[in-house]
């Protein structure tokens, strides 16, 4: 018989004409998963990486909020502080959730699809916002007679 049979895989039976009938066998209930001791260290390294990105983002936010000479950039820095704290708490929550799953021998909480995607989208938004603010400021420097914060008639090239 071509192919083997095991739980979760399709079992094939050949008829006399060579046609195959495929049936799906039910999966067994989840069992205790043997956890490699290195997985605990991997969990710690992952948490340290989340801490690293959070502290980096928080440092940039505090620098922008305190040292920037533009109100727009200070505001962008202040708005960046809260998400950096949220990402730190998210990393801590994942660390404890994964540690509990490893101690129980479960593989439920070991995968993280949402966190990196949200972090990436957020960082794209932050960089895009800061770029837009910088370009806006460069426009005002090149056209000193035109300040969009003061003059409503100022044309920035968009339809306001």
CSV table of C-alpha atoms in Angstrom, one decimal:
chain,number,residue,atom,x,y,z
A,1,UNK,CA,0.0,0.0,0.0
A,2,UNK,CA,1.5,3.4,-0.9
A,3,UNK,CA,2.1,5.7,2.0
A,4,UNK,CA,1.8,4.9,5.7
A,5,UNK,CA,-1.1,5.4,8.0
A,6,UNK,CA,-0.8,7.5,11.2
A,7,UNK,CA,-3.0,9.8,13.1
A,8,UNK,CA,-3.8,13.1,11.3
A,9,UNK,CA,-2.5,11.8,8.0
A,10,UNK,CA,-4.6,10.5,5.1
A,11,UNK,CA,-4.9,6.7,4.8
A,12,UNK,CA,-5.0,5.5,1.2
A,13,UNK,CA,-6.4,2.2,0.0
A,14,UNK,CA,-5.9,1.0,-3.6
A,15,UNK,CA,-8.7,-0.7,-5.6
A,16,UNK,CA,-8.1,-3.2,-8.3
A,17,UNK,CA,-8.1,-0.4,-11.0
A,18,UNK,CA,-5.5,1.8,-9.2
A,19,UNK,CA,-8.0,4.4,-7.9
A,20,UNK,CA,-7.3,5.7,-4.5
A,21,UNK,CA,-9.8,6.4,-1.7
A,22,UNK,CA,-8.6,8.9,0.8
A,23,UNK,CA,-10.1,9.1,4.3
A,24,UNK,CA,-9.1,11.4,7.1
A,25,UNK,CA,-8.3,9.8,10.5
A,26,UNK,CA,-9.2,11.8,13.6
A,27,UNK,CA,-6.3,13.5,15.5
A,28,UNK,CA,-5.6,12.1,18.9
A,29,UNK,CA,-6.2,14.3,21.9
A,30,UNK,CA,-3.3,16.6,22.8
A,31,UNK,CA,-0.8,14.9,25.0
A,32,UNK,CA,2.1,16.0,27.1
A,33,UNK,CA,4.8,17.4,24.9
A,34,UNK,CA,8.4,16.7,25.9
A,35,UNK,CA,10.0,20.1,26.3
A,36,UNK,CA,13.6,20.7,25.5
A,37,UNK,CA,15.4,22.4,28.4
A,38,UNK,CA,16.8,24.9,25.8
A,39,UNK,CA,13.2,26.2,25.2
A,40,UNK,CA,13.3,28.0,28.6
A,41,UNK,CA,16.4,29.9,27.6
A,42,UNK,CA,14.9,30.6,24.3
A,43,UNK,CA,11.8,32.1,26.0
A,44,UNK,CA,14.1,34.3,28.1
A,45,UNK,CA,16.0,35.4,25.0
A,46,UNK,CA,12.7,36.3,23.3
A,47,UNK,CA,11.7,38.4,26.3
A,48,UNK,CA,15.1,40.2,26.3
A,49,UNK,CA,14.5,41.0,22.6
A,50,UNK,CA,11.1,42.5,23.4
A,51,UNK,CA,12.7,44.5,26.3
A,52,UNK,CA,15.4,45.7,23.9
A,53,UNK,CA,13.0,47.0,21.3
A,54,UNK,CA,10.8,48.6,24.0
A,55,UNK,CA,13.7,50.3,25.7
A,56,UNK,CA,15.0,51.5,22.4
A,57,UNK,CA,11.6,52.9,21.4
A,58,UNK,CA,11.2,54.5,24.8
A,59,UNK,CA,14.6,56.1,24.6
A,60,UNK,CA,13.9,57.5,21.2
A,61,UNK,CA,10.5,58.7,22.5
A,62,UNK,CA,12.0,60.5,25.5
A,63,UNK,CA,14.7,62.0,23.4
A,64,UNK,CA,12.2,63.4,20.9
A,65,UNK,CA,9.8,64.6,23.7
A,66,UNK,CA,12.5,66.4,25.6
A,67,UNK,CA,15.1,67.6,23.2
A,68,UNK,CA,13.2,68.4,20.0
A,69,UNK,CA,12.9,72.0,19.0
A,70,UNK,CA,9.5,71.6,17.2
A,71,UNK,CA,6.2,71.1,19.0
A,72,UNK,CA,5.2,68.5,16.3
A,73,UNK,CA,8.3,66.4,17.0
A,74,UNK,CA,7.8,66.7,20.8
A,75,UNK,CA,4.2,65.6,20.4
A,76,UNK,CA,5.3,62.6,18.3
A,77,UNK,CA,7.9,61.7,20.9
A,78,UNK,CA,5.3,61.9,23.7
A,79,UNK,CA,2.9,59.7,21.7
A,80,UNK,CA,5.6,57.1,21.3
A,81,UNK,CA,6.1,56.6,25.0
A,82,UNK,CA,2.9,54.8,25.7
A,83,UNK,CA,3.3,52.2,23.0
A,84,UNK,CA,6.9,51.4,24.1
A,85,UNK,CA,5.5,50.7,27.6
A,86,UNK,CA,2.7,48.5,26.0
A,87,UNK,CA,5.2,46.5,24.1
A,88,UNK,CA,7.3,45.9,27.2
A,89,UNK,CA,4.2,44.7,29.1
A,90,UNK,CA,3.2,42.5,26.0
A,91,UNK,CA,6.7,40.9,26.1
A,92,UNK,CA,6.4,40.3,29.8
A,93,UNK,CA,2.9,38.7,29.4
A,94,UNK,CA,4.2,36.5,26.6
A,95,UNK,CA,7.2,35.4,28.8
A,96,UNK,CA,5.0,34.3,31.6
A,97,UNK,CA,2.4,32.7,29.3
A,98,UNK,CA,5.1,30.7,27.5
A,99,UNK,CA,6.9,29.7,30.7
A,100,UNK,CA,3.6,28.3,32.1
A,101,UNK,CA,3.0,26.4,28.9
A,102,UNK,CA,6.5,25.0,29.0
A,103,UNK,CA,6.2,23.9,32.6
A,104,UNK,CA,2.8,22.2,31.8
A,105,UNK,CA,4.4,20.6,28.8
A,106,UNK,CA,1.8,22.2,26.5
A,107,UNK,CA,2.5,23.7,23.1
A,108,UNK,CA,-0.5,26.1,23.2
A,109,UNK,CA,1.2,29.4,23.9
A,110,UNK,CA,4.5,28.9,22.1
A,111,UNK,CA,3.5,30.7,18.9
A,112,UNK,CA,3.2,34.4,18.5
A,113,UNK,CA,1.8,35.7,15.2
A,114,UNK,CA,0.3,39.0,16.4
A,115,UNK,CA,3.0,40.7,18.3
A,116,UNK,CA,5.7,41.1,15.6
A,117,UNK,CA,3.1,42.1,13.0
A,118,UNK,CA,1.7,44.8,15.3
A,119,UNK,CA,5.2,46.0,16.2
A,120,UNK,CA,6.2,46.2,12.5
A,121,UNK,CA,3.0,48.1,11.5
A,122,UNK,CA,3.4,50.5,14.5
A,123,UNK,CA,7.0,51.2,13.6
A,124,UNK,CA,6.1,51.9,10.0
A,125,UNK,CA,3.5,54.3,11.2
A,126,UNK,CA,5.9,56.1,13.6
A,127,UNK,CA,8.6,56.4,11.0
A,128,UNK,CA,6.1,57.6,8.4
A,129,UNK,CA,4.7,60.2,10.8
A,130,UNK,CA,8.1,61.5,11.7
A,131,UNK,CA,9.1,61.7,8.0
A,132,UNK,CA,5.9,63.6,7.2
A,133,UNK,CA,6.6,66.0,10.1
A,134,UNK,CA,10.2,66.5,8.9
A,135,UNK,CA,9.1,67.2,5.3
A,136,UNK,CA,6.5,69.6,6.5
A,137,UNK,CA,9.1,71.4,8.6
A,138,UNK,CA,11.5,71.5,5.6
A,139,UNK,CA,8.7,73.0,3.5
A,140,UNK,CA,8.3,75.8,6.0
A,141,UNK,CA,12.0,76.5,6.2
A,142,UNK,CA,12.3,76.7,2.4
A,143,UNK,CA,9.2,79.0,2.3
A,144,UNK,CA,9.5,81.3,5.4
A,145,UNK,CA,6.6,83.4,4.3
A,146,UNK,CA,4.4,80.4,4.5
A,147,UNK,CA,3.8,78.9,8.0
A,148,UNK,CA,0.8,76.5,8.0
A,149,UNK,CA,0.5,76.8,11.8
A,150,UNK,CA,-0.1,80.6,11.5
A,151,UNK,CA,-1.4,81.2,8.0
A,152,UNK,CA,-4.6,79.3,6.9
A,153,UNK,CA,-4.0,80.5,3.3
A,154,UNK,CA,-0.6,78.7,3.1
A,155,UNK,CA,-0.5,76.1,0.4
A,156,UNK,CA,1.4,72.9,1.4
A,157,UNK,CA,0.5,71.3,-1.9
A,158,UNK,CA,-2.4,69.3,-0.5
A,159,UNK,CA,-6.1,70.0,-0.5
A,160,UNK,CA,-6.8,71.4,2.9
